[in-house]
Coordinates of N, CA and C in Angstrom, one line a residue:
M1 N -17.2 -93.7 -91.4 CA -17.3 -93.0 -90.6 C -16.5 -92.0 -89.6
K2 N -16.7 -90.4 -89.1 CA -17.1 -89.2 -89.1 C -15.5 -89.2 -88.4
I3 N -14.1 -88.9 -88.6 CA -12.6 -88.5 -87.9 C -12.8 -87.1 -88.0
I4 N -12.5 -86.7 -86.3 CA -12.4 -84.6 -86.1 C -10.6 -85.0 -86.1
V5 N -10.0 -84.6 -86.3 CA -8.7 -84.1 -86.0 C -8.6 -82.8 -85.2
G6 N -8.7 -82.2 -84.0 CA -8.7 -81.3 -83.1 C -7.6 -79.9 -83.8
S7 N -7.8 -79.6 -84.7 CA -6.7 -78.3 -85.3 C -7.0 -77.5 -86.4
S8 N -6.4 -76.8 -86.8 CA -6.6 -76.4 -88.1 C -5.3 -76.2 -88.7
N9 N -4.8 -76.9 -88.2 CA -3.0 -77.3 -87.8 C -2.8 -78.2 -89.8
P10 N -2.6 -77.6 -91.0 CA -2.3 -79.1 -91.5 C -1.5 -79.9 -91.4
V11 N -0.7 -79.5 -91.0 CA 0.4 -80.9 -90.6 C -0.5 -81.8 -89.7
K12 N -0.6 -81.0 -89.0 CA -2.1 -82.5 -88.3 C -3.1 -83.3 -88.4
I13 N -3.2 -82.0 -90.0 CA -4.3 -82.6 -90.2 C -3.8 -83.3 -91.6
N14 N -2.9 -83.3 -92.0 CA -2.2 -84.3 -93.0 C -1.5 -85.7 -92.2
A15 N -1.4 -85.1 -91.0 CA -0.9 -87.1 -90.4 C -2.6 -87.5 -90.3
I16 N -3.4 -87.1 -89.9 CA -4.4 -88.2 -90.5 C -5.3 -88.4 -91.5
K17 N -5.0 -87.8 -92.5 CA -5.7 -88.3 -93.3 C -4.3 -89.2 -94.0
E18 N -2.7 -89.2 -93.6 CA -2.4 -89.9 -94.5 C -2.3 -91.7 -94.6
N19 N -3.6 -91.3 -92.9 CA -3.0 -92.5 -91.9 C -5.2 -93.2 -91.9
F20 N -5.9 -92.6 -92.3 CA -7.4 -93.1 -93.5 C -7.2 -92.1 -94.5
N21 N -7.0 -92.2 -95.2 CA -7.0 -92.5 -96.6 C -7.9 -93.2 -97.4
N22 N -9.0 -93.4 -96.7 CA -10.0 -94.6 -97.5 C -11.3 -93.5 -97.3
P23 N -12.1 -94.3 -98.1 CA -13.1 -93.3 -98.7 C -14.4 -93.3 -97.3
I24 N -14.2 -94.5 -97.2 CA -14.9 -94.9 -95.5 C -14.6 -93.9 -94.6
Y25 N -13.5 -92.8 -94.0 CA -13.7 -92.0 -93.6 C -13.7 -90.4 -93.7
E26 N -14.2 -90.0 -93.5 CA -13.9 -88.7 -93.7 C -13.7 -87.3 -92.2
V27 N -12.8 -87.4 -92.8 CA -11.6 -86.9 -92.4 C -12.0 -85.3 -91.7
I28 N -11.5 -84.5 -90.6 CA -12.4 -82.9 -90.6 C -11.6 -82.1 -90.0
G29 N -11.1 -81.4 -89.9 CA -10.1 -80.2 -89.1 C -10.9 -78.7 -88.4
A30 N -10.5 -79.2 -86.8 CA -11.3 -78.5 -86.7 C -10.6 -78.2 -85.2
S31 N -10.4 -77.2 -84.8 CA -9.9 -75.8 -84.2 C -10.8 -75.9 -82.4
V32 N -9.9 -76.9 -81.4 CA -10.8 -77.1 -80.2 C -9.5 -76.0 -79.5
D33 N -10.0 -75.8 -78.1 CA -9.1 -75.7 -77.1 C -8.5 -76.3 -77.1
S34 N -7.0 -76.2 -76.4 CA -6.7 -77.5 -75.5 C -6.7 -77.3 -74.2
K35 N -7.0 -76.4 -73.5 CA -7.7 -76.1 -72.4 C -6.1 -76.3 -72.4
V36 N -5.1 -75.5 -72.4 CA -3.5 -75.1 -71.5 C -3.2 -74.3 -72.5
K37 N -1.5 -74.1 -71.7 CA -0.9 -72.5 -72.2 C -0.9 -72.9 -73.9
A38 N -1.2 -71.8 -75.2 CA -0.3 -72.0 -76.6 C 0.7 -71.9 -76.4
Q39 N 2.2 -72.4 -75.7 CA 3.1 -73.3 -75.5 C 3.5 -74.1 -73.9
P40 N 2.9 -75.4 -73.9 CA 2.9 -76.2 -73.3 C 4.1 -75.8 -73.3
L41 N 4.8 -76.5 -71.6 CA 6.0 -75.8 -71.2 C 6.2 -77.3 -70.4
S42 N 5.6 -78.5 -70.8 CA 5.7 -79.2 -69.7 C 5.3 -80.7 -70.2
H43 N 5.8 -82.1 -70.2 CA 5.3 -83.5 -71.2 C 4.0 -83.4 -70.7
E44 N 3.0 -83.2 -69.2 CA 2.3 -83.6 -68.7 C 1.4 -82.4 -69.5
E45 N 1.7 -80.9 -69.7 CA 0.9 -80.0 -70.0 C 0.7 -80.3 -71.5
T46 N 1.8 -80.6 -72.4 CA 1.5 -81.4 -73.5 C 0.0 -82.3 -73.9
R47 N 1.0 -83.6 -72.8 CA -0.3 -84.4 -72.7 C -1.4 -84.6 -72.6
I48 N -1.7 -83.2 -71.8 CA -3.2 -83.3 -71.1 C -4.0 -82.2 -72.8
G49 N -3.1 -81.9 -73.3 CA -3.4 -80.8 -74.3 C -4.2 -81.2 -75.5
A50 N -3.2 -82.7 -75.6 CA -3.7 -83.5 -76.7 C -4.9 -84.9 -75.8
I51 N -5.0 -84.9 -74.7 CA -6.1 -84.8 -74.3 C -7.5 -84.9 -74.5
N52 N -7.4 -83.5 -74.9 CA -7.8 -82.5 -74.7 C -8.8 -82.0 -75.5
R53 N -8.5 -81.9 -77.2 CA -9.0 -81.4 -78.2 C -9.3 -83.3 -79.0
A54 N -8.1 -84.1 -78.3 CA -9.7 -85.1 -78.6 C -10.5 -85.4 -78.1
K55 N -11.0 -85.3 -76.7 CA -12.2 -85.6 -76.0 C -13.1 -84.4 -76.2
A56 N -13.0 -82.9 -77.3 CA -13.3 -82.0 -77.1 C -14.0 -82.6 -78.8
C57 N -13.4 -83.4 -79.2 CA -13.6 -83.5 -81.3 C -15.4 -84.9 -81.0
V58 N -15.0 -85.9 -80.4 CA -16.1 -86.3 -79.6 C -16.5 -85.7 -79.2
D59 N -17.0 -85.3 -78.1 CA -17.9 -85.2 -77.4 C -18.5 -83.1 -77.7
D60 N -17.8 -82.9 -78.1 CA -18.4 -81.4 -78.5 C -18.9 -81.6 -80.0
L61 N -17.9 -82.0 -80.9 CA -18.2 -81.9 -82.5 C -18.7 -82.8 -82.7
K62 N -19.4 -84.6 -81.8 CA -19.9 -85.8 -82.2 C -18.7 -86.3 -83.5
G63 N -17.9 -86.6 -83.0 CA -16.9 -87.3 -84.1 C -17.7 -88.7 -83.7
D64 N -17.0 -89.7 -84.7 CA -16.6 -90.9 -83.8 C -15.6 -91.5 -83.2
L65 N -14.4 -90.5 -84.3 CA -13.6 -90.9 -83.8 C -12.5 -89.2 -83.7
G66 N -11.8 -88.6 -81.9 CA -11.3 -88.0 -82.2 C -9.8 -88.1 -81.9
F67 N -8.9 -87.3 -82.5 CA -7.7 -87.3 -82.2 C -6.8 -85.7 -82.1
G68 N -6.2 -86.0 -80.6 CA -5.8 -85.0 -80.5 C -4.0 -84.6 -80.6
L69 N -3.8 -83.7 -81.6 CA -2.0 -83.7 -81.2 C -1.3 -82.7 -81.2
E70 N -0.6 -82.9 -80.1 CA 0.3 -81.7 -79.3 C 1.7 -81.4 -79.1
G71 N 2.3 -80.0 -79.5 CA 3.9 -80.2 -79.7 C 4.0 -79.6 -78.0
G72 N 4.9 -79.3 -78.1 CA 5.6 -79.2 -76.6 C 7.0 -78.7 -76.5
I73 N 7.3 -78.1 -74.9 CA 8.5 -77.5 -74.9 C 8.6 -78.5 -73.2
F74 N 10.4 -78.9 -73.4 CA 10.2 -79.5 -72.0 C 11.3 -79.0 -71.4
F75 N 12.1 -78.7 -69.7 CA 12.8 -78.6 -69.7 C 13.8 -79.8 -68.9
S76 N 15.2 -80.5 -68.6 CA 15.1 -81.1 -68.3 C 17.1 -80.8 -68.3
E77 N 17.5 -81.0 -66.6 CA 19.1 -80.5 -66.5 C 19.3 -79.3 -66.8
D78 N 18.5 -78.0 -67.5 CA 18.9 -77.4 -67.5 C 18.6 -76.6 -69.3
H79 N 18.9 -78.2 -70.3 CA 17.8 -77.9 -71.1 C 17.0 -77.7 -71.5
L80 N 16.4 -77.1 -72.4 CA 15.0 -77.2 -73.2 C 14.9 -78.5 -74.7
Y81 N 14.1 -78.9 -74.4 CA 13.7 -79.8 -75.7 C 12.4 -80.2 -75.9
L82 N 11.8 -80.4 -77.4 CA 10.9 -80.4 -77.8 C 9.8 -81.5 -77.9
C83 N 9.1 -82.1 -77.7 CA 8.1 -83.3 -77.0 C 6.5 -83.0 -77.8
N84 N 6.7 -84.2 -78.7 CA 5.1 -84.2 -79.2 C 4.0 -85.7 -78.3
W85 N 2.6 -85.0 -78.1 CA 1.7 -85.9 -78.0 C 1.0 -86.5 -78.3
G86 N -0.1 -87.6 -78.4 CA -1.5 -87.3 -79.0 C -2.8 -88.6 -78.6
A87 N -4.0 -88.1 -78.6 CA -5.0 -88.5 -77.7 C -5.0 -89.4 -79.2
L88 N -6.2 -90.3 -78.8 CA -7.5 -91.0 -79.5 C -8.3 -90.7 -78.8
A89 N -9.7 -90.0 -78.9 CA -11.0 -90.6 -78.2 C -12.0 -91.4 -78.9
D90 N -12.8 -91.9 -78.8 CA -14.0 -92.3 -79.0 C -15.4 -92.5 -78.8
K91 N -16.6 -92.3 -78.6 CA -17.4 -92.0 -78.1 C -18.1 -93.6 -76.8
E92 N -17.4 -93.9 -76.9 CA -17.5 -95.2 -75.7 C -16.5 -94.8 -74.2
N93 N -16.0 -93.4 -74.7 CA -15.6 -92.8 -73.5 C -13.8 -93.6 -74.0
S94 N -12.9 -94.5 -74.9 CA -11.9 -94.6 -74.1 C -11.2 -93.9 -74.7
L95 N -9.8 -94.1 -74.3 CA -8.8 -92.9 -74.8 C -7.6 -93.7 -74.9
Y96 N -6.9 -93.4 -75.9 CA -5.4 -93.9 -75.5 C -4.5 -92.5 -75.5
V97 N -3.6 -92.1 -75.6 CA -2.5 -92.0 -75.4 C -1.6 -91.7 -74.9
V98 N -0.3 -91.3 -76.2 CA 1.2 -91.9 -76.8 C 2.1 -90.3 -77.0
S99 N 3.3 -90.8 -76.0 CA 4.0 -89.6 -76.9 C 5.0 -89.7 -77.7
G100 N 5.9 -89.0 -79.0 CA 6.5 -88.7 -80.2 C 7.7 -89.0 -79.0
P101 N 9.3 -88.7 -79.9 CA 10.5 -88.2 -79.8 C 10.2 -86.9 -79.4
T102 N 10.9 -86.8 -78.5 CA 11.8 -85.1 -78.0 C 12.8 -85.2 -78.9
L103 N 13.5 -84.0 -78.8 CA 14.9 -83.2 -79.3 C 14.8 -82.6 -78.5
R104 N 16.5 -81.9 -78.3 CA 17.6 -81.1 -77.4 C 17.0 -79.6 -78.3
L105 N 16.6 -78.7 -78.1 CA 17.0 -77.1 -78.6 C 17.4 -76.7 -78.3
P106 N 17.7 -76.3 -79.1 CA 19.7 -75.5 -78.6 C 19.9 -74.3 -78.2
D107 N 20.0 -73.8 -76.7 CA 20.1 -73.4 -75.6 C 19.4 -71.5 -76.2
N108 N 19.9 -71.4 -76.8 CA 20.0 -69.4 -76.8 C 17.8 -69.5 -77.3
F109 N 18.0 -70.7 -77.3 CA 16.0 -70.2 -77.7 C 15.2 -70.8 -76.0
K110 N 16.1 -70.7 -75.4 CA 15.8 -70.6 -73.1 C 15.5 -69.5 -72.8
K111 N 16.1 -67.8 -73.2 CA 15.5 -66.7 -73.0 C 14.4 -67.0 -73.4
P112 N 14.3 -66.9 -74.4 CA 12.4 -65.8 -75.1 C 11.7 -67.2 -75.5
I113 N 12.0 -68.6 -74.9 CA 11.2 -69.5 -74.4 C 10.2 -68.6 -72.9
L114 N 11.6 -68.9 -71.6 CA 11.1 -68.7 -70.3 C 10.4 -66.8 -70.3
E115 N 10.9 -66.5 -71.3 CA 10.0 -64.6 -71.1 C 8.8 -65.2 -71.9
G116 N 7.8 -66.0 -72.8 CA 7.0 -66.2 -72.9 C 6.6 -66.3 -74.5
L117 N 7.4 -66.6 -75.4 CA 7.6 -66.4 -76.8 C 6.7 -68.1 -76.8
E118 N 6.2 -68.7 -78.0 CA 5.8 -69.8 -78.5 C 7.0 -70.4 -79.4
L119 N 7.1 -71.5 -79.8 CA 8.2 -71.8 -80.1 C 8.5 -71.2 -81.4
N120 N 7.0 -71.3 -82.8 CA 6.6 -70.8 -83.9 C 7.1 -69.5 -83.4
E121 N 7.0 -68.8 -82.4 CA 8.5 -67.0 -82.7 C 9.3 -66.6 -82.2
A122 N 10.0 -68.6 -82.0 CA 11.1 -67.8 -81.7 C 12.1 -68.5 -82.5
M123 N 11.2 -69.1 -83.0 CA 11.8 -69.6 -84.3 C 12.1 -68.8 -86.3
F124 N 11.4 -68.0 -85.5 CA 10.7 -66.9 -86.2 C 12.1 -65.7 -86.0
N125 N 12.4 -65.0 -84.4 CA 13.0 -64.0 -84.5 C 14.7 -64.7 -84.2
L126 N 15.1 -66.2 -84.1 CA 16.3 -66.4 -84.2 C 17.1 -66.7 -85.1
L127 N 15.7 -67.9 -86.8 CA 16.1 -67.7 -87.2 C 15.8 -67.1 -88.7
G128 N 14.7 -66.8 -88.9 CA 13.9 -66.2 -89.6 C 12.9 -67.3 -90.6
L129 N 12.0 -68.3 -89.7 CA 11.5 -68.7 -90.4 C 10.6 -68.6 -89.7
Q130 N 9.4 -68.5 -91.3 CA 8.6 -68.6 -90.4 C 7.1 -69.8 -90.3
E131 N 6.3 -70.2 -89.8 CA 5.3 -70.5 -89.7 C 5.5 -72.2 -90.3
V132 N 7.2 -71.8 -89.1 CA 8.3 -73.8 -89.3 C 6.7 -74.5 -88.4
G133 N 5.4 -74.3 -87.9 CA 4.9 -75.3 -86.7 C 4.0 -75.6 -88.0
S134 N 3.7 -75.0 -88.5 CA 2.5 -75.6 -90.4 C 3.5 -76.2 -91.5
K135 N 4.9 -76.5 -91.2 CA 5.6 -76.7 -91.9 C 6.4 -78.2 -91.8
Q136 N 7.6 -78.1 -91.5 CA 9.0 -79.3 -91.4 C 8.4 -79.3 -90.3
G137 N 8.0 -77.9 -89.1 CA 8.6 -78.7 -87.6 C 10.2 -78.0 -87.5
A138 N 9.8 -77.3 -85.6 CA 10.8 -77.4 -85.6 C 11.9 -78.6 -85.7
I139 N 11.7 -80.1 -85.8 CA 12.1 -80.9 -85.2 C 13.0 -81.2 -87.7
G140 N 12.7 -80.5 -87.7 CA 12.4 -81.1 -89.7 C 13.8 -79.7 -89.6
H141 N 13.5 -78.9 -88.5 CA 14.8 -77.6 -89.8 C 16.4 -78.4 -88.4
F142 N 15.6 -79.0 -87.1 CA 17.0 -79.1 -86.2 C 17.6 -80.9 -86.5
T143 N 17.1 -81.5 -87.4 CA 17.5 -82.4 -87.7 C 17.6 -82.5 -89.4
N144 N 17.9 -81.3 -89.3 CA 18.6 -81.2 -91.0 C 17.0 -82.0 -92.1
G145 N 15.6 -82.2 -92.2 CA 15.1 -82.3 -92.6 C 15.2 -84.6 -92.6
V146 N 15.9 -84.5 -92.1 CA 15.8 -85.8 -91.6 C 14.5 -86.3 -91.6
L147 N 13.5 -85.4 -90.5 CA 11.9 -86.1 -89.9 C 11.5 -84.9 -90.2
C148 N 10.8 -84.4 -90.6 CA 10.1 -84.0 -90.8 C 8.6 -83.8 -89.5
R149 N 7.9 -82.8 -88.9 CA 6.6 -82.3 -88.0 C 6.0 -83.6 -88.2
T150 N 5.3 -83.6 -89.8 CA 4.6 -84.6 -90.2 C 4.4 -86.2 -90.3
E151 N 6.0 -86.5 -90.7 CA 6.2 -87.3 -89.5 C 6.2 -88.1 -88.0
V152 N 6.9 -87.2 -87.8 CA 6.5 -87.7 -86.2 C 5.1 -87.5 -85.7
F153 N 3.9 -87.0 -86.3 CA 2.5 -86.6 -86.0 C 1.9 -88.5 -86.7
N154 N 2.8 -88.4 -87.9 CA 1.7 -89.7 -88.0 C 2.5 -90.7 -87.8
Q155 N 3.2 -91.1 -87.3 CA 3.7 -92.0 -86.2 C 3.4 -92.2 -84.9
I156 N 3.1 -90.9 -84.4 CA 1.7 -90.3 -83.3 C 0.6 -91.9 -83.9
V157 N 0.3 -91.2 -84.6 CA -0.7 -91.4 -85.3 C -0.8 -92.7 -85.3
K158 N -0.3 -93.4 -86.4 CA 0.1 -94.9 -86.8 C 0.1 -96.1 -85.1
I159 N 0.6 -95.6 -83.6 CA 0.6 -96.0 -82.3 C -0.4 -96.1 -82.0
L160 N -1.4 -94.8 -81.9 CA -2.8 -94.6 -81.8 C -4.1 -95.6 -82.2
W161 N -4.0 -95.3 -83.6 CA -4.7 -96.5 -84.3 C -4.4 -97.7 -84.1
G162 N -3.2 -98.1 -84.2 CA -2.5 -99.8 -83.1 C -3.5 -100.6 -81.8
Q163 N -3.1 -99.0 -80.9 CA -4.5 -99.5 -80.1 C -5.7 -99.1 -79.9
Y164 N -6.2 -99.1 -80.5 CA -7.4 -99.0 -81.0 C -8.5 -99.9 -81.0
L165 N -7.5 -100.9 -82.4 CA -7.5 -101.4 -83.0 C -7.5 -103.4 -82.7
Y166 N -6.7 -102.7 -81.6 CA -6.0 -104.2 -80.4 C -6.5 -104.0 -79.7
D167 N -7.3 -103.0 -79.3 CA -8.7 -102.7 -77.7 C -10.3 -103.2 -78.1
K168 N -10.4 -103.3 -79.8 CA -11.8 -103.1 -80.2 C -11.2 -105.7 -80.2
K169 N -10.5 -105.7 -80.9 CA -10.2 -107.1 -81.7 C -10.1 -107.7 -80.0
F170 N -9.7 -107.1 -78.8 CA -9.1 -107.9 -77.6 C -10.3 -106.9 -76.8
S171 N -11.1 -106.5 -77.0 CA -11.8 -106.3 -75.3 C -10.8 -105.8 -74.2
F172 N -9.9 -105.4 -74.8 CA -8.9 -104.7 -73.6 C -9.2 -103.1 -73.9
S173 N -9.4 -102.7 -72.0 CA -10.0 -101.7 -72.1 C -8.4 -100.2 -71.4
T174 N -8.7 -98.7 -72.0 CA -7.3 -98.2 -71.9 C -7.4 -97.1 -71.3
N175 N -9.7 -97.0 -70.6 CA -9.7 -96.5 -69.6 C -9.2 -96.1 -68.5

């Protein structure tokens, strides 16, 4: 079974590989267009980015399954939060979508984000951390390593895969 991850980010690819560690699965990472801003600024934009990535993996790259994993930011009550979404698409046009945990970001991140910086760039400018999105992620840094980005995406993938298996077992459509 050919499984395509709509990203070249090693964190996202590894989250899929950890869940599909069997020779029957061929896991491939591929850059695809999320069709949203490089830094999604709402739950909805982040969710749509994940969906677009998953669908592109199946429709454009001809995977049996396509996964889209997207990190974003949203504002609530004048605070900035990190959010994560995942989507799984298949060749039968089934679509599964779930969100992961959210985390409040420090207030000093609001200004650079509102000025157009991506979170990765803000993490470098404010904290000196390079390519944090390809490593432990902001969630890893701000939880002092208790939870890292790979684990967040790993949980999202498990839920997506579980929904997919349930759907196939009981013919329950989530379209």
